[in-house]
CSV table of C-alpha atoms in Angstrom, one decimal:
chain,number,residue,atom,x,y,z
A,137,MET,CA,-17.3,45.1,64.8
A,138,THR,CA,-20.5,47.3,64.3
A,139,THR,CA,-22.8,47.2,61.4
A,140,THR,CA,-21.4,50.2,60.0
A,141,GLY,CA,-18.3,49.1,60.1
A,142,SER,CA,-18.8,45.5,58.9
A,143,ARG,CA,-20.6,47.5,55.8
A,144,LEU,CA,-17.6,49.8,55.0
A,145,ARG,CA,-15.4,46.7,55.4
A,146,ARG,CA,-17.7,44.8,52.2
A,147,THR,CA,-17.5,48.3,50.3
A,148,VAL,CA,-13.8,48.8,50.7
A,149,LEU,CA,-12.9,44.8,49.9
A,150,ALA,CA,-15.5,45.3,46.9
A,151,GLY,CA,-13.7,48.2,45.8
A,152,LEU,CA,-9.7,47.2,45.6
A,153,ILE,CA,-11.0,44.0,44.0
A,154,ALA,CA,-12.9,46.2,41.3
A,155,ALA,CA,-10.6,48.7,40.9
A,156,ALA,CA,-7.7,45.8,40.7
A,157,VAL,CA,-9.9,44.0,37.7
A,158,VAL,CA,-11.5,46.4,36.2
A,159,LEU,CA,-9.3,49.5,35.7
A,160,PRO,CA,-5.9,47.8,33.4
A,161,LEU,CA,-8.1,46.6,30.2
A,162,SER,CA,-11.3,48.3,28.5
A,163,ALA,CA,-14.4,46.4,27.7
A,164,ALA,CA,-15.6,45.1,24.7
A,165,ALA,CA,-19.1,45.5,23.9
A,166,SER,CA,-20.5,42.7,21.7
A,167,PRO,CA,-23.3,43.7,20.1
A,168,ASP,CA,-26.3,41.6,20.0
A,169,VAL,CA,-26.9,40.2,16.5
A,170,PRO,CA,-29.5,38.2,15.1
A,171,ALA,CA,-28.0,33.9,14.1
A,172,PRO,CA,-29.5,31.0,13.7
A,173,LYS,CA,-29.9,28.4,16.4
A,174,PRO,CA,-27.0,26.7,17.1
A,175,VAL,CA,-26.8,23.2,15.5
A,176,ALA,CA,-28.3,20.5,17.4
A,177,PHE,CA,-26.1,16.5,17.0
A,178,ALA,CA,-26.6,13.2,18.2
A,179,GLY,CA,-24.1,11.9,20.9
A,180,THR,CA,-22.5,9.5,18.0
A,181,ALA,CA,-21.8,12.4,15.5
A,182,THR,CA,-18.5,12.6,14.2
A,183,PRO,CA,-16.3,15.6,14.5
A,184,GLU,CA,-16.4,15.9,10.7
A,185,ILE,CA,-20.0,15.9,10.8
A,186,ARG,CA,-20.1,18.5,13.1
A,187,TYR,CA,-16.9,20.7,11.4
A,188,THR,CA,-18.9,20.5,8.2
A,189,ALA,CA,-22.6,21.1,9.9
A,190,ASN,CA,-21.3,24.3,12.3
A,191,LEU,CA,-19.0,25.9,9.2
A,192,GLY,CA,-22.3,25.9,7.4
A,193,ASN,CA,-24.0,27.9,10.3
A,194,ILE,CA,-21.4,30.2,10.8
A,195,ALA,CA,-22.3,31.4,7.1
A,196,ASP,CA,-25.4,31.6,8.1
A,197,ALA,CA,-25.0,33.7,11.0
A,198,ALA,CA,-22.5,36.0,8.7
A,199,ARG,CA,-25.6,36.7,6.4
A,200,MET,CA,-27.8,37.2,8.9
A,201,ALA,CA,-25.1,39.8,10.4
A,202,GLN,CA,-24.7,41.5,7.1
A,203,GLU,CA,-28.9,41.9,6.6
A,204,ALA,CA,-28.6,43.5,9.9
A,205,GLY,CA,-26.3,46.5,9.2
A,206,ARG,CA,-23.7,44.1,11.2
A,207,THR,CA,-21.2,44.7,9.1
A,208,GLY,CA,-17.8,44.1,11.7
A,209,ARG,CA,-19.6,40.9,13.3
A,210,ALA,CA,-20.1,39.9,9.7
A,211,ALA,CA,-16.8,40.0,8.1
A,212,LYS,CA,-15.1,38.4,11.7
A,213,LEU,CA,-17.9,35.5,11.0
A,214,ARG,CA,-16.8,34.9,7.6
A,215,ALA,CA,-12.7,35.1,8.6
A,216,MET,CA,-13.9,32.7,11.7
A,217,ALA,CA,-15.0,29.9,8.4
A,218,GLN,CA,-12.2,30.1,6.4
A,219,GLY,CA,-8.4,29.1,6.8
A,220,SER,CA,-5.4,31.2,5.7
A,221,ASP,CA,-4.9,27.8,3.1
A,222,GLY,CA,-8.7,28.8,2.1
A,223,SER,CA,-9.8,25.5,3.8
A,224,GLY,CA,-12.5,25.4,6.1
A,225,ARG,CA,-12.1,25.2,10.1
A,226,HIS,CA,-13.3,23.1,12.6
A,227,PHE,CA,-15.8,24.0,14.8
A,228,LEU,CA,-17.6,21.4,17.3
A,229,SER,CA,-20.0,23.6,18.2
A,230,PHE,CA,-21.2,27.3,17.4
A,231,ASP,CA,-23.5,29.6,18.5
A,232,GLY,CA,-23.5,33.5,16.7
A,233,ARG,CA,-26.1,34.7,18.9
A,234,GLY,CA,-25.4,37.6,21.2
A,235,GLY,CA,-21.6,37.8,22.1
A,236,GLY,CA,-21.7,34.0,20.9
A,237,ARG,CA,-19.7,30.9,21.8
A,238,ALA,CA,-17.3,29.2,19.4
A,239,VAL,CA,-15.3,25.4,20.2
A,240,GLU,CA,-12.8,25.1,17.4
A,241,VAL,CA,-10.2,22.5,16.9
A,242,LEU,CA,-6.7,22.9,15.9
A,243,GLY,CA,-4.8,19.4,14.6
A,244,ASP,CA,-6.3,15.9,14.1
A,245,LEU,CA,-8.4,15.5,17.5
A,246,GLU,CA,-9.1,11.6,16.4
A,247,SER,CA,-5.8,10.6,15.8
A,248,ALA,CA,-4.2,13.0,18.8
A,249,ASP,CA,-3.0,11.7,22.2
A,250,ARG,CA,-1.9,15.1,23.8
A,251,VAL,CA,-5.6,17.3,23.8
A,252,THR,CA,-5.3,20.7,25.4
A,253,VAL,CA,-8.2,22.6,25.9
A,254,LEU,CA,-7.5,26.4,26.3
A,255,VAL,CA,-10.1,28.3,28.8
A,256,PRO,CA,-10.5,31.9,28.1
A,257,GLY,CA,-11.1,34.8,30.9
A,258,SER,CA,-13.2,37.9,30.3
A,259,ASP,CA,-13.9,40.0,27.1
A,260,THR,CA,-13.9,37.1,25.2
A,261,THR,CA,-16.8,36.8,22.3
A,262,LEU,CA,-16.9,36.3,18.9
A,263,ASP,CA,-15.8,40.2,18.1
A,264,THR,CA,-12.2,39.0,20.3
A,265,TYR,CA,-12.0,35.2,18.9
A,266,GLN,CA,-9.1,36.1,16.8
A,267,ARG,CA,-6.8,37.2,19.8
A,268,PHE,CA,-8.2,34.0,21.6
A,269,ARG,CA,-7.6,31.5,18.8
A,270,ALA,CA,-3.9,33.4,18.1
A,271,GLY,CA,-2.7,31.5,21.1
A,272,ALA,CA,-4.4,28.6,20.9
A,273,VAL,CA,-2.5,28.4,17.4
A,274,ALA,CA,0.6,29.3,18.5
A,275,LEU,CA,0.3,26.3,21.1
A,276,GLU,CA,-0.3,23.8,18.4
A,277,GLN,CA,2.3,25.0,16.4
A,278,ARG,CA,4.9,24.8,19.9
A,279,LEU,CA,3.3,20.9,20.7
A,280,GLN,CA,3.9,19.9,16.8
A,281,ALA,CA,7.1,20.5,16.9
A,282,GLU,CA,8.2,18.0,19.7
A,283,HIS,CA,5.2,16.0,19.8
A,284,PRO,CA,3.0,15.7,16.1
A,285,ASN,CA,0.6,13.8,17.7
A,286,SER,CA,-1.3,16.7,19.4
A,287,ALA,CA,-4.5,18.9,19.1
A,288,VAL,CA,-5.3,21.9,20.9
A,289,VAL,CA,-9.4,22.7,21.2
A,290,ALA,CA,-9.9,26.7,21.9
A,291,TRP,CA,-13.5,26.5,23.8
A,292,LEU,CA,-15.3,29.7,23.8
A,293,GLY,CA,-17.9,27.5,25.4
A,294,TYR,CA,-19.5,30.1,28.4
A,295,ASP,CA,-21.0,33.4,28.4
A,296,THR,CA,-17.8,35.2,29.5
A,297,PRO,CA,-17.7,38.4,32.0
A,298,GLY,CA,-17.2,42.0,30.6
A,299,THR,CA,-14.3,43.1,32.5
A,300,VAL,CA,-15.9,46.3,33.4
A,301,SER,CA,-18.7,44.4,35.1
A,302,THR,CA,-19.6,43.4,38.4
A,303,THR,CA,-19.9,39.9,37.2
A,304,VAL,CA,-15.8,39.4,36.9
A,305,LEU,CA,-15.8,39.7,40.4
A,306,THR,CA,-18.0,36.8,41.3
A,307,ALA,CA,-18.1,32.9,40.4
A,308,ALA,CA,-21.5,33.0,38.9
A,309,ARG,CA,-20.7,32.6,35.4
A,310,ALA,CA,-18.0,29.9,36.3
A,311,ASP,CA,-19.9,27.9,38.2
A,312,ALA,CA,-22.7,27.9,35.0
A,313,ALA,CA,-19.5,27.6,32.9
A,314,ALA,CA,-18.2,24.7,34.9
A,315,ALA,CA,-21.6,22.9,34.2
A,316,GLU,CA,-21.0,23.0,30.2
A,317,LEU,CA,-16.9,22.2,30.3
A,318,GLY,CA,-17.6,19.4,32.7
A,319,PRO,CA,-19.8,16.9,30.3
A,320,PHE,CA,-17.9,18.8,27.3
A,321,VAL,CA,-14.7,17.3,28.3
A,322,SER,CA,-16.1,13.7,29.3
A,323,GLY,CA,-17.4,13.7,25.9
A,324,LEU,CA,-14.1,15.3,24.2
A,325,ALA,CA,-12.1,11.8,25.4
A,326,GLY,CA,-14.5,9.8,23.1
A,327,LEU,CA,-13.8,11.4,20.0
A,328,SER,CA,-10.0,11.1,20.5
A,329,ARG,CA,-7.6,8.0,21.3
A,330,PRO,CA,-8.0,5.9,24.0
A,331,GLY,CA,-5.6,6.6,26.9
A,332,THR,CA,-5.4,10.5,25.5
A,333,ARG,CA,-4.2,12.8,28.1
A,334,ILE,CA,-6.5,15.8,28.2
A,335,SER,CA,-4.6,18.9,29.8
A,336,LEU,CA,-7.0,22.2,31.0
A,337,LEU,CA,-5.1,25.2,30.2
A,338,CYS,CA,-6.9,28.3,32.2
A,339,HIS,CA,-6.7,31.5,31.6
A,340,SER,CA,-7.2,34.5,33.9
A,341,TYR,CA,-11.6,34.2,34.7
A,342,GLY,CA,-10.8,31.1,33.2
A,343,SER,CA,-8.9,29.8,35.9
A,344,VAL,CA,-12.0,30.5,38.2
A,345,VAL,CA,-14.2,28.0,35.3
A,346,CYS,CA,-11.4,25.3,35.5
A,347,ALA,CA,-11.3,25.4,39.7
A,348,ARG,CA,-15.2,24.6,39.5
A,349,THR,CA,-15.2,21.8,37.1
A,350,ARG,CA,-15.3,18.3,37.7
A,351,THR,CA,-13.5,16.3,36.2
A,352,GLY,CA,-12.9,12.8,35.5
A,353,PRO,CA,-9.5,10.4,34.9
A,354,GLU,CA,-8.7,11.5,31.4
A,355,VAL,CA,-7.8,15.1,32.6
A,356,THR,CA,-4.1,14.6,33.8
A,357,ASP,CA,-3.2,18.3,34.1
A,358,LEU,CA,-5.3,21.4,35.2
A,359,VAL,CA,-3.5,24.8,34.5
A,360,LEU,CA,-4.2,28.0,35.4
A,361,TYR,CA,-2.1,31.4,34.7
A,362,GLY,CA,-3.0,34.8,35.1
A,363,SER,CA,-5.7,33.8,37.8
A,364,PRO,CA,-6.8,36.1,40.1
A,365,GLY,CA,-7.7,33.3,42.5
A,366,THR,CA,-10.4,30.3,42.2
A,367,GLY,CA,-12.2,31.0,45.5
A,368,ALA,CA,-10.8,27.7,47.2
A,369,ALA,CA,-8.5,28.0,49.8
A,370,SER,CA,-6.2,25.2,47.9
A,371,VAL,CA,-5.8,22.2,45.5
A,372,SER,CA,-7.7,19.9,48.0
A,373,GLU,CA,-10.9,21.3,47.2
A,374,LEU,CA,-10.6,21.9,43.7
A,375,PRO,CA,-13.1,18.7,42.5
A,376,THR,CA,-10.3,17.5,40.3
A,377,ARG,CA,-7.6,14.7,40.7
A,378,ALA,CA,-5.2,16.0,37.6
A,379,GLN,CA,-1.9,17.8,39.0
A,380,VAL,CA,-2.4,21.0,39.4
A,381,TRP,CA,-0.2,23.8,38.1
A,382,ALA,CA,0.1,27.7,39.0
A,383,GLY,CA,2.2,30.1,37.2
A,384,ARG,CA,1.9,33.9,36.9
A,385,GLY,CA,4.9,36.3,34.7
A,386,SER,CA,6.5,38.9,36.3
A,387,ALA,CA,4.5,41.6,33.5
A,388,ASP,CA,1.4,40.6,34.6
A,389,TRP,CA,-0.7,43.3,36.9
A,390,ILE,CA,-3.3,40.4,37.9
A,391,GLY,CA,-0.1,39.7,40.4
A,392,ASN,CA,-1.5,43.1,41.8
A,393,VAL,CA,-5.3,42.3,42.6
A,394,PRO,CA,-6.2,42.0,46.3
A,395,HIS,CA,-6.2,38.1,47.2
A,396,VAL,CA,-9.7,38.5,49.1
A,397,ARG,CA,-13.0,36.6,49.5
A,398,PHE,CA,-15.9,38.3,51.3
A,399,SER,CA,-19.4,37.8,50.8
A,400,GLY,CA,-19.4,35.8,47.7
A,401,VAL,CA,-17.2,38.8,45.9
A,402,GLY,CA,-13.2,38.2,45.2
A,403,PHE,CA,-11.2,34.6,44.7
A,404,GLY,CA,-9.2,34.6,48.0
A,405,THR,CA,-6.2,32.5,47.9
A,406,ASP,CA,-3.6,33.1,45.6
A,407,PRO,CA,-2.9,30.1,43.1
A,408,VAL,CA,0.6,31.1,42.8
A,409,ASP,CA,1.4,30.7,46.9
A,410,PRO,CA,2.3,27.7,48.3
A,411,ALA,CA,0.0,27.7,50.7
A,412,PHE,CA,-2.5,27.1,47.5
A,413,GLY,CA,-0.7,23.5,47.0
A,414,ALA,CA,-0.4,23.8,43.5
A,415,ARG,CA,3.0,23.2,41.2
A,416,ALA,CA,4.6,26.0,40.2
A,417,PHE,CA,6.1,26.5,36.8
A,418,ALA,CA,8.0,29.2,35.1
A,419,ALA,CA,6.1,31.9,33.5
A,420,GLY,CA,9.1,33.9,32.3
A,421,ARG,CA,8.3,37.8,32.3
A,422,ALA,CA,5.0,37.2,31.0
A,423,GLY,CA,2.1,40.0,30.8
A,424,HIS,CA,-1.6,39.2,31.1
A,425,SER,CA,-2.1,38.6,27.8
A,426,ASP,CA,1.3,37.2,26.8
A,427,TYR,CA,1.3,33.5,28.0
A,428,LEU,CA,0.5,31.8,24.8
A,429,ARG,CA,3.0,34.6,22.8
A,430,PRO,CA,5.2,32.4,20.8
A,431,GLY,CA,8.9,32.3,21.9
A,432,THR,CA,8.4,33.2,25.3
A,433,ALA,CA,9.1,31.0,28.4
A,434,SER,CA,5.5,30.5,29.7
A,435,LEU,CA,4.4,28.8,26.0
A,436,ASP,CA,7.5,26.7,26.3
A,437,SER,CA,6.5,25.1,29.9
A,438,LEU,CA,3.0,25.2,29.0
A,439,ALA,CA,3.9,23.0,26.2
A,440,ARG,CA,6.1,20.8,27.9
A,441,ILE,CA,3.5,20.1,31.1
A,442,VAL,CA,0.9,19.2,27.8
A,443,ILE,CA,3.0,16.8,26.6
A,444,GLY,CA,4.3,15.3,30.2
A,445,PRO,CA,5.1,13.7,32.0
A,446,ALA,CA,4.6,16.0,35.0
A,447,ALA,CA,7.3,17.0,37.0
A,448,THR,CA,8.3,15.5,40.6
A,449,ALA,CA,8.7,18.7,42.9
A,450,ALA,CA,7.0,18.7,46.0
A,451,PRO,CA,3.3,21.1,45.9
A,452,GLY,CA,4.0,24.8,45.9
A,453,THR,CA,7.9,24.4,45.1
A,454,ALA,CA,9.0,26.7,41.8
A,455,ALA,CA,9.6,23.8,39.3
A,456,PRO,CA,10.2,23.8,36.0
A,457,ALA,CA,7.5,22.2,33.5
A,458,PRO,CA,8.5,18.6,32.8
A,459,ASP,CA,11.9,19.0,30.6
A,460,ALA,CA,11.9,22.4,30.5
A,461,PRO,CA,14.9,23.8,29.1
A,462,ALA,CA,18.1,25.6,31.7
A,463,ALA,CA,17.0,29.2,31.4
A,464,ALA,CA,13.1,28.2,32.1
A,465,ALA,CA,14.2,25.7,35.0
A,466,SER,CA,16.5,28.5,36.9
A,467,ALA,CA,13.8,31.5,36.4
A,468,ALA,CA,12.8,32.2,39.9
A,469,PRO,CA,9.3,31.5,41.7
A,470,ALA,CA,6.2,32.0,39.1
A,471,ALA,CA,5.2,34.7,41.6
A,472,ALA,CA,6.5,37.4,39.3
A,473,PRO,CA,10.5,37.4,40.1
A,474,ALA,CA,12.0,40.8,38.9
A,475,THR,CA,15.4,38.8,38.2
A,476,THR,CA,13.5,36.2,35.4
A,477,PRO,CA,15.7,37.0,32.4
A,478,GLU,CA,13.0,38.6,29.3
A,479,VAL,CA,12.5,35.9,26.0
A,480,PRO,CA,12.0,37.8,23.3
A,481,HIS,CA,8.7,37.4,21.4
A,482,ALA,CA,8.4,36.0,18.1
């Protein structure tokens, strides 16, 4: 191929990926607001110590944002600090600077024997945090209904790429995030009961993060959903021994993303392709932002994966999640089946 032809091929591939990923969503700009430095904790600090200190940090960040005229951010920070019942919420870490970072616990982490870490995708910041948290709440409520000894950790622990940006097309942000997520998960095991099952549920660009995260035996399941690809050709290339799952709803636009990778742009093999080797789960008619919506087949499947034990279907087959209800069990493969019955949203 000539130099001109090669350059044209790179341009076309990059353009296809950019159009497919960027156009369906609008960017959410994160204001550059002043905030205090994050609280530093000793390794022996208990969850309660962390929760109390981080609520104080959030209050300080809200005050500084208000004084700087960033009233929208200030209001969102005040809402973050207070639960619907008036009690304080539980943050293991918080950083109000820039787009911001926050790691929140829903449920009793120290007594849980099922802990789920949710890893979000692009454009998740403190300004859009409530949308991310709503999914964590829905999952925790679904888990509590069947397995009370569970906790969900909403891990906004990295600088997510903007949807309308070049960073969302490469793994640079994911590599940096994976270097933080791995140690966090290892430390999380020490904050919960011995033998606790930890699951990573990874949405959209978050699936790129999880696919690069080295995990230990405490992580039993790694779930990729709404994924554009991971950059790996198969499950065997991922730095984990966890059971890897993949699913995509039939209404998820990300299925139209070209699954190519060239010169570091794009993410290659589709995780729901049997060739990737992940175990498929029924995702129903979920749209890209609907996987954790109450009442959906996708939420039910994800909850049952977390509870376990894992199903015994061969890799690449369209198996339902463990003990999945008949409606989910009879669903077509996760790669956007047109005939999957719609589960109404709550």
